[in-house]
Amino acid sequence: MNKLWFEKKSGVHGNGLFASQNIKKGSKIIEYIGDKVTKKEGDKRADKQLNKAKKNMNNGLVYVFELNKRYDIDGGVSYNHARLINHSCNPNCEVEINNNQIWISAIKNIKKNDELSYNYGYPYDSDYVDHLCKCGSYKCVGYILDEDHWPKLKRKKKS
Protein backbone atom coordinates (compact mmCIF):
# COMPACT_ATOMS: atom_id res chain seq x y z
CA MET A 1 0.00 0.00 0.00
CA ASN A 2 1.34 3.42 -0.96
CA LYS A 3 1.76 5.87 1.89
CA LEU A 4 -1.06 8.42 1.57
CA TRP A 5 0.76 11.14 3.49
CA PHE A 6 4.03 12.98 3.91
CA GLU A 7 5.36 15.22 6.68
CA LYS A 8 6.31 18.89 6.35
CA LYS A 9 6.11 22.21 8.18
CA SER A 10 2.51 23.23 8.87
CA GLY A 11 0.97 26.67 8.75
CA VAL A 12 -1.24 25.61 11.66
CA HIS A 13 1.28 24.28 14.17
CA GLY A 14 4.72 22.67 14.00
CA ASN A 15 4.91 19.89 11.45
CA GLY A 16 1.82 18.32 9.94
CA LEU A 17 0.83 15.49 7.63
CA PHE A 18 -0.18 16.24 4.05
CA ALA A 19 -1.82 14.15 1.34
CA SER A 20 0.77 12.60 -0.99
CA GLN A 21 -1.99 11.94 -3.53
CA ASN A 22 -5.71 12.53 -3.94
CA ILE A 23 -7.53 10.64 -1.18
CA LYS A 24 -11.13 9.51 -1.53
CA LYS A 25 -13.72 10.08 1.17
CA GLY A 26 -13.91 7.03 3.45
CA SER A 27 -10.27 5.98 2.94
CA LYS A 28 -8.25 4.87 5.95
CA ILE A 29 -5.14 7.07 5.91
CA ILE A 30 -2.96 6.23 8.89
CA GLU A 31 -3.20 4.28 12.12
CA TYR A 32 -2.61 6.11 15.41
CA ILE A 33 -0.10 3.89 17.22
CA GLY A 34 1.97 3.95 20.40
CA ASP A 35 2.20 2.43 23.85
CA LYS A 36 -0.98 0.70 25.05
CA VAL A 37 -1.41 1.76 28.68
CA THR A 38 -4.08 1.59 31.38
CA LYS A 39 -6.37 4.59 31.87
CA LYS A 40 -4.55 5.45 35.10
CA GLU A 41 -1.18 5.41 33.35
CA GLY A 42 -2.64 7.29 30.38
CA ASP A 43 -3.90 10.07 32.68
CA LYS A 44 -0.50 10.24 34.38
CA ARG A 45 1.32 10.50 31.03
CA ALA A 46 -1.14 13.09 29.69
CA ASP A 47 -0.66 15.27 32.81
CA LYS A 48 3.12 14.97 32.48
CA GLN A 49 3.00 15.89 28.78
CA LEU A 50 0.64 18.83 29.46
CA ASN A 51 2.86 20.20 32.24
CA LYS A 52 5.89 19.93 29.96
CA ALA A 53 4.00 21.79 27.22
CA LYS A 54 2.98 24.58 29.64
CA LYS A 55 6.59 25.01 30.85
CA ASN A 56 7.88 25.28 27.29
CA MET A 57 4.98 27.57 26.26
CA ASN A 58 4.44 25.04 23.49
CA ASN A 59 0.92 23.88 22.76
CA GLY A 60 0.25 20.40 21.42
CA LEU A 61 2.38 17.89 23.25
CA VAL A 62 -0.37 15.61 24.60
CA TYR A 63 -0.63 12.47 22.49
CA VAL A 64 -2.63 10.18 24.79
CA PHE A 65 -5.69 8.88 22.96
CA GLU A 66 -8.61 6.96 24.46
CA LEU A 67 -8.74 3.47 22.97
CA ASN A 68 -11.57 2.02 25.08
CA LYS A 69 -12.89 2.02 28.67
CA ARG A 70 -9.77 0.26 30.01
CA TYR A 71 -6.90 1.43 27.82
CA ASP A 72 -5.34 4.46 26.17
CA ILE A 73 -2.72 4.76 23.47
CA ASP A 74 0.21 7.05 24.24
CA GLY A 75 1.14 8.15 20.74
CA GLY A 76 4.04 10.33 21.88
CA VAL A 77 6.56 8.04 20.22
CA SER A 78 8.73 8.91 17.22
CA TYR A 79 7.31 6.12 15.04
CA ASN A 80 3.72 7.44 15.40
CA HIS A 81 3.48 9.89 12.52
CA ALA A 82 -0.30 10.28 13.06
CA ARG A 83 0.52 12.39 16.14
CA LEU A 84 1.51 15.18 13.73
CA ILE A 85 -2.02 15.63 12.34
CA ASN A 86 -3.27 19.02 13.49
CA HIS A 87 -6.69 19.99 14.80
CA SER A 88 -9.12 21.90 12.60
CA CYS A 89 -12.60 23.31 13.14
CA ASN A 90 -13.22 22.36 9.48
CA PRO A 91 -11.49 18.96 9.31
CA ASN A 92 -11.04 16.64 6.35
CA CYS A 93 -10.52 13.54 8.53
CA GLU A 94 -12.02 11.82 11.56
CA VAL A 95 -10.96 9.23 14.09
CA GLU A 96 -12.39 5.72 13.88
CA ILE A 97 -11.80 3.12 16.58
CA ASN A 98 -12.47 -0.47 15.52
CA ASN A 99 -11.05 -3.74 16.84
CA ASN A 100 -8.78 -1.89 19.27
CA GLN A 101 -7.16 0.10 16.48
CA ILE A 102 -7.33 3.87 16.04
CA TRP A 103 -7.47 5.01 12.41
CA ILE A 104 -7.55 8.44 10.86
CA SER A 105 -9.94 8.33 7.87
CA ALA A 106 -11.02 10.85 5.25
CA ILE A 107 -14.48 12.37 5.75
CA LYS A 108 -14.32 14.17 2.42
CA ASN A 109 -12.26 13.94 -0.75
CA ILE A 110 -8.81 15.33 -0.04
CA LYS A 111 -6.61 16.83 -2.75
CA LYS A 112 -2.92 16.06 -3.11
CA ASN A 113 -0.80 18.37 -0.89
CA ASP A 114 -3.74 19.36 1.37
CA GLU A 115 -2.96 19.23 5.08
CA LEU A 116 -4.70 16.40 6.95
CA SER A 117 -6.71 17.47 10.00
CA TYR A 118 -9.38 16.29 12.39
CA ASN A 119 -11.30 17.81 15.28
CA TYR A 120 -9.53 16.74 18.47
CA GLY A 121 -12.90 16.72 20.25
CA TYR A 122 -11.82 18.28 23.54
CA PRO A 123 -14.54 18.58 26.20
CA TYR A 124 -16.15 21.84 27.28
CA ASP A 125 -14.77 22.22 30.77
CA SER A 126 -12.82 24.84 32.67
CA ASP A 127 -9.64 23.97 30.73
CA TYR A 128 -11.04 24.65 27.26
CA VAL A 129 -9.62 28.21 27.38
CA ASP A 130 -6.11 26.70 27.59
CA HIS A 131 -6.55 25.12 24.15
CA LEU A 132 -6.55 27.95 21.65
CA CYS A 133 -7.24 26.96 18.06
CA LYS A 134 -4.98 28.21 15.29
CA CYS A 135 -6.57 26.35 12.39
CA GLY A 136 -7.51 29.50 10.50
CA SER A 137 -10.57 27.92 8.87
CA TYR A 138 -13.68 29.98 8.20
CA LYS A 139 -15.49 27.80 10.77
CA CYS A 140 -12.89 28.37 13.53
CA VAL A 141 -14.42 28.93 16.97
CA GLY A 142 -11.13 29.95 18.58
CA TYR A 143 -10.73 26.89 20.79
CA ILE A 144 -10.01 23.20 20.25
CA LEU A 145 -13.46 21.90 21.16
CA ASP A 146 -15.68 19.06 20.06
CA GLU A 147 -18.24 20.49 17.64
CA ASP A 148 -21.03 19.34 20.00
CA HIS A 149 -19.87 22.09 22.41
CA TRP A 150 -19.81 24.97 19.90
CA PRO A 151 -23.38 26.12 20.74
CA LYS A 152 -22.39 26.44 24.45
CA LEU A 153 -19.38 28.54 23.44
CA LYS A 154 -21.51 30.78 21.20
CA ARG A 155 -24.05 31.29 24.01
CA LYS A 156 -21.22 32.17 26.41
CA LYS A 157 -19.74 34.70 23.97
CA LYS A 158 -23.15 36.39 23.60
CA SER A 159 -23.60 36.85 27.35
PDB file of C-alpha atoms in Angstrom:
ATOM      1  CA  MET A   1       0.000   0.000   0.000  1.00  0.00           C
ATOM      2  CA  ASN A   2       1.344   3.416  -0.956  1.00  0.00           C
ATOM      3  CA  LYS A   3       1.764   5.866   1.886  1.00  0.00           C
ATOM      4  CA  LEU A   4      -1.057   8.416   1.567  1.00  0.00           C
ATOM      5  CA  TRP A   5       0.760  11.140   3.488  1.00  0.00           C
ATOM      6  CA  PHE A   6       4.031  12.981   3.911  1.00  0.00           C
ATOM      7  CA  GLU A   7       5.359  15.217   6.682  1.00  0.00           C
ATOM      8  CA  LYS A   8       6.309  18.888   6.346  1.00  0.00           C
ATOM      9  CA  LYS A   9       6.111  22.214   8.177  1.00  0.00           C
ATOM     10  CA  SER A  10       2.513  23.226   8.867  1.00  0.00           C
ATOM     11  CA  GLY A  11       0.974  26.674   8.746  1.00  0.00           C
ATOM     12  CA  VAL A  12      -1.242  25.611  11.657  1.00  0.00           C
ATOM     13  CA  HIS A  13       1.279  24.283  14.171  1.00  0.00           C
ATOM     14  CA  GLY A  14       4.718  22.672  13.996  1.00  0.00           C
ATOM     15  CA  ASN A  15       4.906  19.887  11.454  1.00  0.00           C
ATOM     16  CA  GLY A  16       1.818  18.322   9.943  1.00  0.00           C
ATOM     17  CA  LEU A  17       0.830  15.494   7.632  1.00  0.00           C
ATOM     18  CA  PHE A  18      -0.183  16.240   4.049  1.00  0.00           C
ATOM     19  CA  ALA A  19      -1.824  14.153   1.337  1.00  0.00           C
ATOM     20  CA  SER A  20       0.765  12.596  -0.988  1.00  0.00           C
ATOM     21  CA  GLN A  21      -1.994  11.936  -3.535  1.00  0.00           C
ATOM     22  CA  ASN A  22      -5.708  12.529  -3.941  1.00  0.00           C
ATOM     23  CA  ILE A  23      -7.527  10.639  -1.176  1.00  0.00           C
ATOM     24  CA  LYS A  24     -11.134   9.508  -1.528  1.00  0.00           C
ATOM     25  CA  LYS A  25     -13.721  10.082   1.172  1.00  0.00           C
ATOM     26  CA  GLY A  26     -13.907   7.028   3.450  1.00  0.00           C
ATOM     27  CA  SER A  27     -10.267   5.976   2.944  1.00  0.00           C
ATOM     28  CA  LYS A  28      -8.249   4.875   5.945  1.00  0.00           C
ATOM     29  CA  ILE A  29      -5.136   7.068   5.906  1.00  0.00           C
ATOM     30  CA  ILE A  30      -2.958   6.231   8.886  1.00  0.00           C
ATOM     31  CA  GLU A  31      -3.201   4.278  12.125  1.00  0.00           C
ATOM     32  CA  TYR A  32      -2.612   6.109  15.409  1.00  0.00           C
ATOM     33  CA  ILE A  33      -0.098   3.895  17.224  1.00  0.00           C
ATOM     34  CA  GLY A  34       1.968   3.945  20.402  1.00  0.00           C
ATOM     35  CA  ASP A  35       2.196   2.434  23.854  1.00  0.00           C
ATOM     36  CA  LYS A  36      -0.976   0.702  25.049  1.00  0.00           C
ATOM     37  CA  VAL A  37      -1.415   1.756  28.684  1.00  0.00           C
ATOM     38  CA  THR A  38      -4.083   1.591  31.378  1.00  0.00           C
ATOM     39  CA  LYS A  39      -6.373   4.587  31.869  1.00  0.00           C
ATOM     40  CA  LYS A  40      -4.551   5.448  35.100  1.00  0.00           C
ATOM     41  CA  GLU A  41      -1.177   5.408  33.352  1.00  0.00           C
ATOM     42  CA  GLY A  42      -2.638   7.293  30.378  1.00  0.00           C
ATOM     43  CA  ASP A  43      -3.898  10.067  32.682  1.00  0.00           C
ATOM     44  CA  LYS A  44      -0.500  10.241  34.377  1.00  0.00           C
ATOM     45  CA  ARG A  45       1.316  10.502  31.027  1.00  0.00           C
ATOM     46  CA  ALA A  46      -1.138  13.093  29.694  1.00  0.00           C
ATOM     47  CA  ASP A  47      -0.658  15.266  32.810  1.00  0.00           C
ATOM     48  CA  LYS A  48       3.121  14.972  32.479  1.00  0.00           C
ATOM     49  CA  GLN A  49       2.996  15.890  28.780  1.00  0.00           C
ATOM     50  CA  LEU A  50       0.638  18.825  29.457  1.00  0.00           C
ATOM     51  CA  ASN A  51       2.859  20.196  32.241  1.00  0.00           C
ATOM     52  CA  LYS A  52       5.890  19.932  29.957  1.00  0.00           C
ATOM     53  CA  ALA A  53       3.998  21.794  27.220  1.00  0.00           C
ATOM     54  CA  LYS A  54       2.984  24.579  29.636  1.00  0.00           C
ATOM     55  CA  LYS A  55       6.588  25.009  30.848  1.00  0.00           C
ATOM     56  CA  ASN A  56       7.883  25.278  27.293  1.00  0.00           C
ATOM     57  CA  MET A  57       4.985  27.566  26.256  1.00  0.00           C
ATOM     58  CA  ASN A  58       4.444  25.037  23.494  1.00  0.00           C
ATOM     59  CA  ASN A  59       0.919  23.879  22.760  1.00  0.00           C
ATOM     60  CA  GLY A  60       0.253  20.403  21.416  1.00  0.00           C
ATOM     61  CA  LEU A  61       2.381  17.889  23.245  1.00  0.00           C
ATOM     62  CA  VAL A  62      -0.367  15.607  24.597  1.00  0.00           C
ATOM     63  CA  TYR A  63      -0.626  12.473  22.490  1.00  0.00           C
ATOM     64  CA  VAL A  64      -2.630  10.177  24.792  1.00  0.00           C
ATOM     65  CA  PHE A  65      -5.687   8.881  22.959  1.00  0.00           C
ATOM     66  CA  GLU A  66      -8.611   6.964  24.459  1.00  0.00           C
ATOM     67  CA  LEU A  67      -8.735   3.469  22.975  1.00  0.00           C
ATOM     68  CA  ASN A  68     -11.566   2.021  25.081  1.00  0.00           C
ATOM     69  CA  LYS A  69     -12.888   2.018  28.667  1.00  0.00           C
ATOM     70  CA  ARG A  70      -9.766   0.261  30.007  1.00  0.00           C
ATOM     71  CA  TYR A  71      -6.900   1.433  27.816  1.00  0.00           C
ATOM     72  CA  ASP A  72      -5.344   4.456  26.174  1.00  0.00           C
ATOM     73  CA  ILE A  73      -2.721   4.757  23.467  1.00  0.00           C
ATOM     74  CA  ASP A  74       0.209   7.046  24.244  1.00  0.00           C
ATOM     75  CA  GLY A  75       1.141   8.152  20.737  1.00  0.00           C
ATOM     76  CA  GLY A  76       4.038  10.334  21.875  1.00  0.00           C
ATOM     77  CA  VAL A  77       6.560   8.039  20.217  1.00  0.00           C
ATOM     78  CA  SER A  78       8.727   8.907  17.216  1.00  0.00           C
ATOM     79  CA  TYR A  79       7.306   6.122  15.037  1.00  0.00           C
ATOM     80  CA  ASN A  80       3.716   7.439  15.399  1.00  0.00           C
ATOM     81  CA  HIS A  81       3.475   9.894  12.515  1.00  0.00           C
ATOM     82  CA  ALA A  82      -0.297  10.275  13.062  1.00  0.00           C
ATOM     83  CA  ARG A  83       0.515  12.387  16.140  1.00  0.00           C
ATOM     84  CA  LEU A  84       1.505  15.182  13.734  1.00  0.00           C
ATOM     85  CA  ILE A  85      -2.016  15.629  12.344  1.00  0.00           C
ATOM     86  CA  ASN A  86      -3.270  19.017  13.486  1.00  0.00           C
ATOM     87  CA  HIS A  87      -6.687  19.988  14.799  1.00  0.00           C
ATOM     88  CA  SER A  88      -9.120  21.898  12.597  1.00  0.00           C
ATOM     89  CA  CYS A  89     -12.598  23.308  13.137  1.00  0.00           C
ATOM     90  CA  ASN A  90     -13.218  22.357   9.484  1.00  0.00           C
ATOM     91  CA  PRO A  91     -11.494  18.956   9.305  1.00  0.00           C
ATOM     92  CA  ASN A  92     -11.045  16.639   6.351  1.00  0.00           C
ATOM     93  CA  CYS A  93     -10.520  13.538   8.532  1.00  0.00           C
ATOM     94  CA  GLU A  94     -12.021  11.824  11.560  1.00  0.00           C
ATOM     95  CA  VAL A  95     -10.963   9.234  14.091  1.00  0.00           C
ATOM     96  CA  GLU A  96     -12.386   5.723  13.883  1.00  0.00           C
ATOM     97  CA  ILE A  97     -11.803   3.122  16.580  1.00  0.00           C
ATOM     98  CA  ASN A  98     -12.470  -0.475  15.523  1.00  0.00           C
ATOM     99  CA  ASN A  99     -11.051  -3.744  16.838  1.00  0.00           C
ATOM    100  CA  ASN A 100      -8.779  -1.892  19.274  1.00  0.00           C
ATOM    101  CA  GLN A 101      -7.160   0.100  16.485  1.00  0.00           C
ATOM    102  CA  ILE A 102      -7.330   3.873  16.042  1.00  0.00           C
ATOM    103  CA  TRP A 103      -7.471   5.007  12.413  1.00  0.00           C
ATOM    104  CA  ILE A 104      -7.546   8.439  10.855  1.00  0.00           C
ATOM    105  CA  SER A 105      -9.940   8.325   7.873  1.00  0.00           C
ATOM    106  CA  ALA A 106     -11.022  10.853   5.247  1.00  0.00           C
ATOM    107  CA  ILE A 107     -14.485  12.372   5.750  1.00  0.00           C
ATOM    108  CA  LYS A 108     -14.319  14.168   2.420  1.00  0.00           C
ATOM    109  CA  ASN A 109     -12.264  13.940  -0.751  1.00  0.00           C
ATOM    110  CA  ILE A 110      -8.809  15.331  -0.042  1.00  0.00           C
ATOM    111  CA  LYS A 111      -6.609  16.825  -2.747  1.00  0.00           C
ATOM    112  CA  LYS A 112      -2.923  16.059  -3.115  1.00  0.00           C
ATOM    113  CA  ASN A 113      -0.801  18.373  -0.893  1.00  0.00           C
ATOM    114  CA  ASP A 114      -3.744  19.360   1.371  1.00  0.00           C
ATOM    115  CA  GLU A 115      -2.961  19.227   5.078  1.00  0.00           C
ATOM    116  CA  LEU A 116      -4.696  16.402   6.945  1.00  0.00           C
ATOM    117  CA  SER A 117      -6.707  17.467   9.998  1.00  0.00           C
ATOM    118  CA  TYR A 118      -9.378  16.288  12.394  1.00  0.00           C
ATOM    119  CA  ASN A 119     -11.295  17.813  15.284  1.00  0.00           C
ATOM    120  CA  TYR A 120      -9.527  16.735  18.468  1.00  0.00           C
ATOM    121  CA  GLY A 121     -12.897  16.723  20.252  1.00  0.00           C
ATOM    122  CA  TYR A 122     -11.818  18.277  23.538  1.00  0.00           C
ATOM    123  CA  PRO A 123     -14.535  18.578  26.202  1.00  0.00           C
ATOM    124  CA  TYR A 124     -16.145  21.841  27.281  1.00  0.00           C
ATOM    125  CA  ASP A 125     -14.772  22.220  30.774  1.00  0.00           C
ATOM    126  CA  SER A 126     -12.818  24.842  32.668  1.00  0.00           C
ATOM    127  CA  ASP A 127      -9.642  23.966  30.732  1.00  0.00           C
ATOM    128  CA  TYR A 128     -11.038  24.654  27.258  1.00  0.00           C
ATOM    129  CA  VAL A 129      -9.620  28.206  27.385  1.00  0.00           C
ATOM    130  CA  ASP A 130      -6.110  26.700  27.587  1.00  0.00           C
ATOM    131  CA  HIS A 131      -6.549  25.120  24.154  1.00  0.00           C
ATOM    132  CA  LEU A 132      -6.546  27.950  21.646  1.00  0.00           C
ATOM    133  CA  CYS A 133      -7.237  26.961  18.056  1.00  0.00           C
ATOM    134  CA  LYS A 134      -4.978  28.212  15.288  1.00  0.00           C
ATOM    135  CA  CYS A 135      -6.568  26.348  12.391  1.00  0.00           C
ATOM    136  CA  GLY A 136      -7.509  29.502  10.505  1.00  0.00           C
ATOM    137  CA  SER A 137     -10.565  27.923   8.872  1.00  0.00           C
ATOM    138  CA  TYR A 138     -13.676  29.983   8.196  1.00  0.00           C
ATOM    139  CA  LYS A 139     -15.487  27.800  10.774  1.00  0.00           C
ATOM    140  CA  CYS A 140     -12.894  28.374  13.527  1.00  0.00           C
ATOM    141  CA  VAL A 141     -14.418  28.934  16.973  1.00  0.00           C
ATOM    142  CA  GLY A 142     -11.127  29.951  18.576  1.00  0.00           C
ATOM    143  CA  TYR A 143     -10.732  26.886  20.791  1.00  0.00           C
ATOM    144  CA  ILE A 144     -10.014  23.202  20.248  1.00  0.00           C
ATOM    145  CA  LEU A 145     -13.457  21.896  21.163  1.00  0.00           C
ATOM    146  CA  ASP A 146     -15.677  19.063  20.058  1.00  0.00           C
ATOM    147  CA  GLU A 147     -18.238  20.491  17.639  1.00  0.00           C
ATOM    148  CA  ASP A 148     -21.032  19.342  19.995  1.00  0.00           C
ATOM    149  CA  HIS A 149     -19.868  22.093  22.408  1.00  0.00           C
ATOM    150  CA  TRP A 150     -19.806  24.968  19.901  1.00  0.00           C
ATOM    151  CA  PRO A 151     -23.375  26.120  20.739  1.00  0.00           C
ATOM    152  CA  LYS A 152     -22.392  26.445  24.445  1.00  0.00           C
ATOM    153  CA  LEU A 153     -19.383  28.538  23.441  1.00  0.00           C
ATOM    154  CA  LYS A 154     -21.511  30.776  21.198  1.00  0.00           C
ATOM    155  CA  ARG A 155     -24.046  31.295  24.014  1.00  0.00           C
ATOM    156  CA  LYS A 156     -21.224  32.172  26.411  1.00  0.00           C
ATOM    157  CA  LYS A 157     -19.744  34.699  23.967  1.00  0.00           C
ATOM    158  CA  LYS A 158     -23.151  36.393  23.603  1.00  0.00           C
ATOM    159  CA  SER A 159     -23.599  36.852  27.353  1.00  0.00           C
TER     160      SER A 159
END
